[in-house]
Amino acid sequence: MKVDSVEVEFDPREIGNTAEQAEAAGYDGFWVAEAKHDPFVAVAAAAGRTSGIELGTSIAVAFARNPMSTAVLANDLQLLTGGRFNLGLGSQVETHVTKRFGMPWSRPAARMREFVLAMREIWHTWETGDRLRFRGEFSTHTVMTPFFDPGPNPHGPPKVYLAGVGELMTEVAGEVADGFLCHSFTTERYLREITIPALERGRAKAGKPLAGLEISGPSFIATGTTQEAFDRSVAETRRQIAFYGSTPSYRKVLDLHGWGALHDDLHALSRRGRWDEMTAAVDDDVLNAFAVVGDPEHVGAELLARYGDITTRASCHVPHRDDPARWNRVFNALRTG
């Protein structure tokens, strides 16, 4: 299993150094999220400070962009990284797409499927010189003159990873993507009963086996090498679970466990800005369903027990990683387990 480092809240002035440290620590991949800063800028900065580690976005918001601009960005980063770039895309939720980015929203699964197919057609045109003739429901790309054509990429196109929670988006990932990024707000039961069957349906549409798809597993991790660090990590993990649990798009995960009422409570509290009460509403049963909780030596074995037969990559969200030497033993166990 590959073990990846994921950065969500980062300083773009320091991200190159962080990536260099991740490579030195032996991580297989270094992924950056689109939150307060642009993930593509972060990948470019990381490229100049690393030589072998895979670099990726987890995730970049697809619907804040269009297929042509994203295809150009991804192609350039594939060149810049020497073929180490993985383009991880997600849809975000409607409110952020329409009210933060000011972009259209409709039928997200169908839109994402077309988005990826359009990019692949653009990359094909650059590779072969064939005329660009993509006419879709959501975008059309039919002009590519020599001035704007970068030509074949010596490393080929980047791999495309899609993130999803709902069955339709997950099925699209199985059909058109090279990999799937499990959302952190996923439980082992949801992954086995909902996610994997949806990926299998998508792969069947494309005439491919599930075995060819990279699957990057979830998990929140609540741990620490001191009691203070452990308590801090548990509190932060409860807060993250409460935040995601308050979002209507993710209610389906709670519903599977019979926790739909928790979503109602969290959503109501979030609308009133009562964040501390939201965190307190996440009890130990919910915490342990979404997160691996325990000392670092327990984490690797538990992640393998939950996801080792399903996932090919482990993306570990650790709010407070305070003992690198101890964590290296955990990651080595994952890699060899």
GROMACS .gro file of C-alpha atoms in nm:
model
  337
    1MET     CA    1   0.000   0.000   0.000
    2LYS     CA    2   0.127   0.346  -0.088
    3VAL     CA    3   0.129   0.597   0.198
    4ASP     CA    4   0.055   0.960   0.117
    5SER     CA    5   0.095   1.286   0.300
    6VAL     CA    6  -0.198   1.524   0.263
    7GLU     CA    7  -0.174   1.898   0.332
    8VAL     CA    8  -0.499   2.091   0.377
    9GLU     CA    9  -0.400   2.409   0.557
   10PHE     CA   10  -0.061   2.513   0.423
   11ASP     CA   11   0.148   2.824   0.362
   12PRO     CA   12   0.240   2.846  -0.007
   13ARG     CA   13   0.571   3.001   0.096
   14GLU     CA   14   0.658   2.687   0.294
   15ILE     CA   15   0.493   2.412   0.090
   16GLY     CA   16   0.808   2.331  -0.108
   17ASN     CA   17   0.996   2.267   0.214
   18THR     CA   18   0.708   2.055   0.347
   19ALA     CA   19   0.709   1.845   0.030
   20GLU     CA   20   1.085   1.799   0.054
   21GLN     CA   21   1.044   1.675   0.412
   22ALA     CA   22   0.768   1.434   0.305
   23GLU     CA   23   0.990   1.288   0.035
   24ALA     CA   24   1.279   1.251   0.280
   25ALA     CA   25   1.046   1.076   0.526
   26GLY     CA   26   0.963   0.815   0.264
   27TYR     CA   27   0.608   0.907   0.168
   28ASP     CA   28   0.496   0.778  -0.171
   29GLY     CA   29   0.276   1.077  -0.251
   30PHE     CA   30   0.232   1.440  -0.149
   31TRP     CA   31  -0.115   1.582  -0.204
   32VAL     CA   32  -0.251   1.931  -0.144
   33ALA     CA   33  -0.611   2.043  -0.102
   34GLU     CA   34  -0.789   2.348  -0.237
   35ALA     CA   35  -0.896   2.540   0.071
   36LYS     CA   36  -0.733   2.872   0.159
   37HIS     CA   37  -0.471   2.853  -0.118
   38ASP     CA   38  -0.443   2.732  -0.476
   39PRO     CA   39  -0.337   2.366  -0.498
   40PHE     CA   40  -0.180   2.397  -0.843
   41VAL     CA   41   0.058   2.669  -0.722
   42ALA     CA   42   0.149   2.440  -0.431
   43VAL     CA   43   0.224   2.148  -0.663
   44ALA     CA   44   0.446   2.372  -0.878
   45ALA     CA   45   0.636   2.483  -0.570
   46ALA     CA   46   0.670   2.123  -0.451
   47ALA     CA   47   0.797   2.010  -0.792
   48GLY     CA   48   1.107   2.225  -0.763
   49ARG     CA   49   1.202   2.080  -0.425
   50THR     CA   50   1.142   1.709  -0.492
   51SER     CA   51   1.256   1.449  -0.742
   52GLY     CA   52   1.071   1.120  -0.698
   53ILE     CA   53   0.761   1.157  -0.484
   54GLU     CA   54   0.423   1.168  -0.659
   55LEU     CA   55   0.249   1.506  -0.639
   56GLY     CA   56  -0.124   1.563  -0.661
   57THR     CA   57  -0.429   1.772  -0.583
   58SER     CA   58  -0.673   1.629  -0.332
   59ILE     CA   59  -0.882   1.789  -0.434
   60ALA     CA   60  -0.902   2.076  -0.681
   61VAL     CA   61  -1.256   2.200  -0.743
   62ALA     CA   62  -1.342   2.099  -1.099
   63PHE     CA   63  -1.652   2.313  -1.133
   64ALA     CA   64  -1.463   2.630  -1.040
   65ARG     CA   65  -1.283   2.583  -1.373
   66ASN     CA   66  -1.346   2.454  -1.723
   67PRO     CA   67  -1.201   2.149  -1.901
   68MET     CA   68  -0.964   2.348  -2.124
   69SER     CA   69  -0.806   2.557  -1.846
   70THR     CA   70  -0.770   2.249  -1.627
   71ALA     CA   71  -0.622   2.043  -1.911
   72VAL     CA   72  -0.359   2.312  -1.969
   73LEU     CA   73  -0.273   2.335  -1.598
   74ALA     CA   74  -0.248   1.960  -1.560
   75ASN     CA   75  -0.037   1.920  -1.875
   76ASP     CA   76   0.207   2.187  -1.757
   77LEU     CA   77   0.239   2.028  -1.413
   78GLN     CA   78   0.295   1.688  -1.572
   79LEU     CA   79   0.586   1.846  -1.761
   80LEU     CA   80   0.715   2.034  -1.457
   81THR     CA   81   0.710   1.726  -1.233
   82GLY     CA   82   0.861   1.493  -1.491
   83GLY     CA   83   0.548   1.278  -1.503
   84ARG     CA   84   0.479   1.270  -1.129
   85PHE     CA   85   0.153   1.469  -1.127
   86ASN     CA   86  -0.186   1.324  -1.032
   87LEU     CA   87  -0.486   1.544  -1.104
   88GLY     CA   88  -0.734   1.494  -0.821
   89LEU     CA   89  -1.071   1.658  -0.882
   90GLY     CA   90  -1.390   1.694  -0.683
   91SER     CA   91  -1.720   1.869  -0.737
   92GLN     CA   92  -1.755   2.054  -0.405
   93VAL     CA   93  -2.114   2.121  -0.295
   94GLU     CA   94  -2.367   2.340  -0.472
   95THR     CA   95  -2.354   2.633  -0.230
   96HIS     CA   96  -1.978   2.677  -0.271
   97VAL     CA   97  -1.984   2.632  -0.648
   98THR     CA   98  -2.264   2.884  -0.703
   99LYS     CA   99  -2.209   3.130  -0.418
  100ARG     CA  100  -1.832   3.119  -0.361
  101PHE     CA  101  -1.707   3.056  -0.713
  102GLY     CA  102  -2.009   3.200  -0.897
  103MET     CA  103  -2.021   2.905  -1.137
  104PRO     CA  104  -2.317   2.702  -1.269
  105TRP     CA  105  -2.441   2.388  -1.099
  106SER     CA  106  -2.652   2.108  -1.240
  107ARG     CA  107  -2.636   1.728  -1.250
  108PRO     CA  108  -2.288   1.710  -1.091
  109ALA     CA  109  -2.216   1.346  -1.180
  110ALA     CA  110  -2.300   1.395  -1.548
  111ARG     CA  111  -2.108   1.723  -1.553
  112MET     CA  112  -1.800   1.562  -1.398
  113ARG     CA  113  -1.809   1.272  -1.641
  114GLU     CA  114  -1.815   1.510  -1.935
  115PHE     CA  115  -1.545   1.729  -1.777
  116VAL     CA  116  -1.300   1.437  -1.762
  117LEU     CA  117  -1.387   1.313  -2.110
  118ALA     CA  118  -1.336   1.664  -2.249
  119MET     CA  119  -0.991   1.689  -2.091
  120ARG     CA  120  -0.895   1.351  -2.230
  121GLU     CA  121  -1.005   1.461  -2.577
  122ILE     CA  122  -0.797   1.779  -2.547
  123TRP     CA  123  -0.491   1.582  -2.439
  124HIS     CA  124  -0.551   1.340  -2.729
  125THR     CA  125  -0.551   1.629  -2.974
  126TRP     CA  126  -0.219   1.756  -2.841
  127GLU     CA  127  -0.074   1.405  -2.854
  128THR     CA  128  -0.186   1.311  -3.204
  129GLY     CA  129  -0.255   1.634  -3.388
  130ASP     CA  130  -0.610   1.516  -3.461
  131ARG     CA  131  -0.873   1.785  -3.491
  132LEU     CA  132  -1.042   1.879  -3.164
  133ARG     CA  133  -1.408   1.788  -3.191
  134PHE     CA  134  -1.561   1.771  -2.847
  135ARG     CA  135  -1.926   1.871  -2.826
  136GLY     CA  136  -2.084   1.807  -2.490
  137GLU     CA  137  -2.392   1.905  -2.299
  138PHE     CA  138  -2.201   2.138  -2.065
  139SER     CA  139  -1.906   2.256  -2.276
  140THR     CA  140  -1.783   2.253  -2.634
  141HIS     CA  141  -1.420   2.246  -2.747
  142THR     CA  142  -1.366   2.259  -3.122
  143VAL     CA  143  -1.081   2.505  -3.176
  144MET     CA  144  -0.712   2.423  -3.129
  145THR     CA  145  -0.475   2.621  -3.349
  146PRO     CA  146  -0.096   2.556  -3.355
  147PHE     CA  147  -0.028   2.870  -3.148
  148PHE     CA  148  -0.214   2.719  -2.852
  149ASP     CA  149  -0.114   2.355  -2.901
  150PRO     CA  150   0.175   2.249  -2.670
  151GLY     CA  151   0.221   1.924  -2.858
  152PRO     CA  152   0.275   1.577  -2.709
  153ASN     CA  153   0.373   1.554  -2.346
  154PRO     CA  154   0.683   1.331  -2.319
  155HIS     CA  155   0.541   1.183  -1.997
  156GLY     CA  156   0.192   1.124  -2.131
  157PRO     CA  157  -0.119   1.272  -1.973
  158PRO     CA  158  -0.148   1.286  -1.595
  159LYS     CA  159  -0.358   1.035  -1.407
  160VAL     CA  160  -0.702   1.162  -1.314
  161TYR     CA  161  -0.844   1.088  -0.971
  162LEU     CA  162  -1.201   1.172  -0.877
  163ALA     CA  163  -1.342   1.218  -0.529
  164GLY     CA  164  -1.696   1.123  -0.439
  165VAL     CA  165  -1.941   1.024  -0.170
  166GLY     CA  166  -2.268   0.969  -0.355
  167GLU     CA  167  -2.322   0.663  -0.570
  168LEU     CA  168  -2.362   0.848  -0.901
  169MET     CA  169  -2.035   1.041  -0.869
  170THR     CA  170  -1.856   0.730  -0.747
  171GLU     CA  171  -1.983   0.533  -1.046
  172VAL     CA  172  -1.854   0.805  -1.279
  173ALA     CA  173  -1.512   0.776  -1.114
  174GLY     CA  174  -1.509   0.405  -1.182
  175GLU     CA  175  -1.595   0.466  -1.546
  176VAL     CA  176  -1.368   0.755  -1.649
  177ALA     CA  177  -1.096   0.802  -1.385
  178ASP     CA  178  -0.764   0.634  -1.310
  179GLY     CA  179  -0.820   0.652  -0.937
  180PHE     CA  180  -1.076   0.725  -0.667
  181LEU     CA  181  -1.024   0.949  -0.364
  182CYS     CA  182  -1.241   0.841  -0.073
  183HIS     CA  183  -1.375   1.131   0.127
  184SER     CA  184  -1.256   1.141   0.487
  185PHE     CA  185  -1.622   1.132   0.590
  186THR     CA  186  -1.643   0.763   0.502
  187THR     CA  187  -1.676   0.459   0.723
  188GLU     CA  188  -1.561   0.106   0.653
  189ARG     CA  189  -1.923  -0.004   0.621
  190TYR     CA  190  -2.006   0.273   0.373
  191LEU     CA  191  -1.695   0.193   0.170
  192ARG     CA  192  -1.778  -0.177   0.146
  193GLU     CA  193  -2.156  -0.156   0.101
  194ILE     CA  194  -2.194   0.159  -0.111
  195THR     CA  195  -1.865   0.284  -0.257
  196ILE     CA  196  -1.708  -0.036  -0.390
  197PRO     CA  197  -2.025  -0.162  -0.565
  198ALA     CA  198  -2.065   0.180  -0.731
  199LEU     CA  199  -1.703   0.175  -0.851
  200GLU     CA  200  -1.755  -0.177  -0.986
  201ARG     CA  201  -2.060  -0.063  -1.184
  202GLY     CA  202  -1.860   0.221  -1.334
  203ARG     CA  203  -1.570  -0.003  -1.424
  204ALA     CA  204  -1.811  -0.247  -1.588
  205LYS     CA  205  -1.942   0.034  -1.810
  206ALA     CA  206  -1.586   0.096  -1.925
  207GLY     CA  207  -1.519  -0.277  -1.968
  208LYS     CA  208  -1.249  -0.275  -1.702
  209PRO     CA  209  -1.195  -0.467  -1.377
  210LEU     CA  210  -1.191  -0.293  -1.042
  211ALA     CA  211  -0.835  -0.418  -0.993
  212GLY     CA  212  -0.701  -0.156  -1.235
  213LEU     CA  213  -0.836   0.136  -1.032
  214GLU     CA  214  -0.626   0.307  -0.765
  215ILE     CA  215  -0.832   0.363  -0.449
  216SER     CA  216  -0.706   0.610  -0.192
  217GLY     CA  217  -0.862   0.518   0.140
  218PRO     CA  218  -1.005   0.745   0.403
  219SER     CA  219  -0.939   0.793   0.738
  220PHE     CA  220  -0.940   1.038   1.016
  221ILE     CA  221  -0.678   0.946   1.274
  222ALA     CA  222  -0.705   1.051   1.638
  223THR     CA  223  -0.378   0.982   1.812
  224GLY     CA  224  -0.081   1.136   1.989
  225THR     CA  225   0.240   1.042   2.165
  226THR     CA  226   0.139   1.226   2.484
  227GLN     CA  227  -0.196   1.243   2.660
  228GLU     CA  228  -0.221   1.612   2.582
  229ALA     CA  229  -0.153   1.553   2.212
  230PHE     CA  230  -0.398   1.262   2.205
  231ASP     CA  231  -0.678   1.466   2.367
  232ARG     CA  232  -0.614   1.753   2.128
  233SER     CA  233  -0.627   1.518   1.829
  234VAL     CA  234  -0.952   1.356   1.944
  235ALA     CA  235  -1.115   1.698   1.992
  236GLU     CA  236  -1.003   1.817   1.648
  237THR     CA  237  -1.125   1.496   1.485
  238ARG     CA  238  -1.467   1.528   1.651
  239ARG     CA  239  -1.484   1.884   1.519
  240GLN     CA  240  -1.408   1.773   1.162
  241ILE     CA  241  -1.663   1.490   1.177
  242ALA     CA  242  -1.926   1.733   1.311
  243PHE     CA  243  -1.853   1.980   1.031
  244TYR     CA  244  -1.894   1.720   0.757
  245GLY     CA  245  -2.191   1.560   0.933
  246SER     CA  246  -2.377   1.892   0.924
  247THR     CA  247  -2.357   1.904   0.542
  248PRO     CA  248  -2.669   1.770   0.365
  249SER     CA  249  -2.461   1.615   0.084
  250TYR     CA  250  -2.295   1.377   0.332
  251ARG     CA  251  -2.606   1.277   0.526
  252LYS     CA  252  -2.626   0.947   0.336
  253VAL     CA  253  -2.322   0.817   0.522
  254LEU     CA  254  -2.488   0.880   0.859
  255ASP     CA  255  -2.817   0.738   0.734
  256LEU     CA  256  -2.651   0.404   0.657
  257HIS     CA  257  -2.562   0.374   1.025
  258GLY     CA  258  -2.900   0.491   1.148
  259TRP     CA  259  -2.760   0.827   1.256
  260GLY     CA  260  -2.974   1.052   1.035
  261ALA     CA  261  -3.105   1.239   1.340
  262LEU     CA  262  -2.748   1.341   1.420
  263HIS     CA  263  -2.726   1.517   1.087
  264ASP     CA  264  -3.046   1.708   1.163
  265ASP     CA  265  -2.904   1.822   1.496
  266LEU     CA  266  -2.565   1.916   1.352
  267HIS     CA  267  -2.718   2.103   1.059
  268ALA     CA  268  -2.944   2.303   1.290
  269LEU     CA  269  -2.654   2.391   1.521
  270SER     CA  270  -2.432   2.493   1.228
  271ARG     CA  271  -2.695   2.738   1.103
  272ARG     CA  272  -2.684   2.903   1.445
  273GLY     CA  273  -2.304   2.901   1.461
  274ARG     CA  274  -2.296   2.679   1.770
  275TRP     CA  275  -1.974   2.499   1.677
  276ASP     CA  276  -1.878   2.378   2.025
  277GLU     CA  277  -2.214   2.208   2.069
  278MET     CA  278  -2.169   2.039   1.731
  279THR     CA  279  -1.838   1.889   1.839
  280ALA     CA  280  -1.988   1.763   2.165
  281ALA     CA  281  -2.267   1.588   1.970
  282VAL     CA  282  -2.018   1.345   1.812
  283ASP     CA  283  -2.013   1.058   2.060
  284ASP     CA  284  -1.757   0.780   2.084
  285ASP     CA  285  -1.951   0.541   1.857
  286VAL     CA  286  -1.956   0.797   1.577
  287LEU     CA  287  -1.594   0.897   1.639
  288ASN     CA  288  -1.471   0.537   1.617
  289ALA     CA  289  -1.674   0.464   1.303
  290PHE     CA  290  -1.511   0.749   1.112
  291ALA     CA  291  -1.167   0.759   1.275
  292VAL     CA  292  -0.894   0.525   1.387
  293VAL     CA  293  -0.841   0.614   1.751
  294GLY     CA  294  -0.543   0.502   1.957
  295ASP     CA  295  -0.168   0.525   1.994
  296PRO     CA  296   0.044   0.543   1.678
  297GLU     CA  297   0.141   0.175   1.692
  298HIS     CA  298  -0.229   0.084   1.688
  299VAL     CA  299  -0.306   0.304   1.388
  300GLY     CA  300  -0.125   0.108   1.117
  301ALA     CA  301  -0.271  -0.229   1.216
  302GLU     CA  302  -0.623  -0.087   1.242
  303LEU     CA  303  -0.605   0.089   0.904
  304LEU     CA  304  -0.491  -0.237   0.743
  305ALA     CA  305  -0.767  -0.431   0.917
  306ARG     CA  306  -1.034  -0.191   0.794
  307TYR     CA  307  -0.912  -0.109   0.446
  308GLY     CA  308  -0.609  -0.320   0.355
  309ASP     CA  309  -0.798  -0.552   0.119
  310ILE     CA  310  -0.973  -0.265  -0.059
  311THR     CA  311  -0.746   0.037  -0.092
  312THR     CA  312  -0.416   0.081  -0.271
  313ARG     CA  313  -0.318   0.408  -0.105
  314ALA     CA  314  -0.353   0.540   0.250
  315SER     CA  315  -0.408   0.912   0.294
  316CYS     CA  316  -0.376   0.988   0.661
  317HIS     CA  317  -0.522   1.304   0.806
  318VAL     CA  318  -0.340   1.349   1.135
  319PRO     CA  319  -0.418   1.686   1.298
  320HIS     CA  320  -0.120   1.674   1.536
  321ARG     CA  321   0.173   1.462   1.419
  322ASP     CA  322   0.431   1.520   1.691
  323ASP     CA  323   0.680   1.232   1.678
  324PRO     CA  324   0.820   1.167   1.327
  325ALA     CA  325   1.035   0.870   1.430
  326ARG     CA  326   0.737   0.692   1.583
  327TRP     CA  327   0.520   0.771   1.282
  328ASN     CA  328   0.777   0.624   1.045
  329ARG     CA  329   0.721   0.285   1.208
  330VAL     CA  330   0.348   0.321   1.147
  331PHE     CA  331   0.394   0.409   0.780
  332ASN     CA  332   0.642   0.126   0.724
  333ALA     CA  333   0.387  -0.115   0.869
  334LEU     CA  334   0.128   0.014   0.624
  335ARG     CA  335   0.364  -0.010   0.332
  336THR     CA  336   0.464  -0.369   0.404
  337GLY     CA  337   0.131  -0.486   0.550
   0.00000   0.00000   0.00000
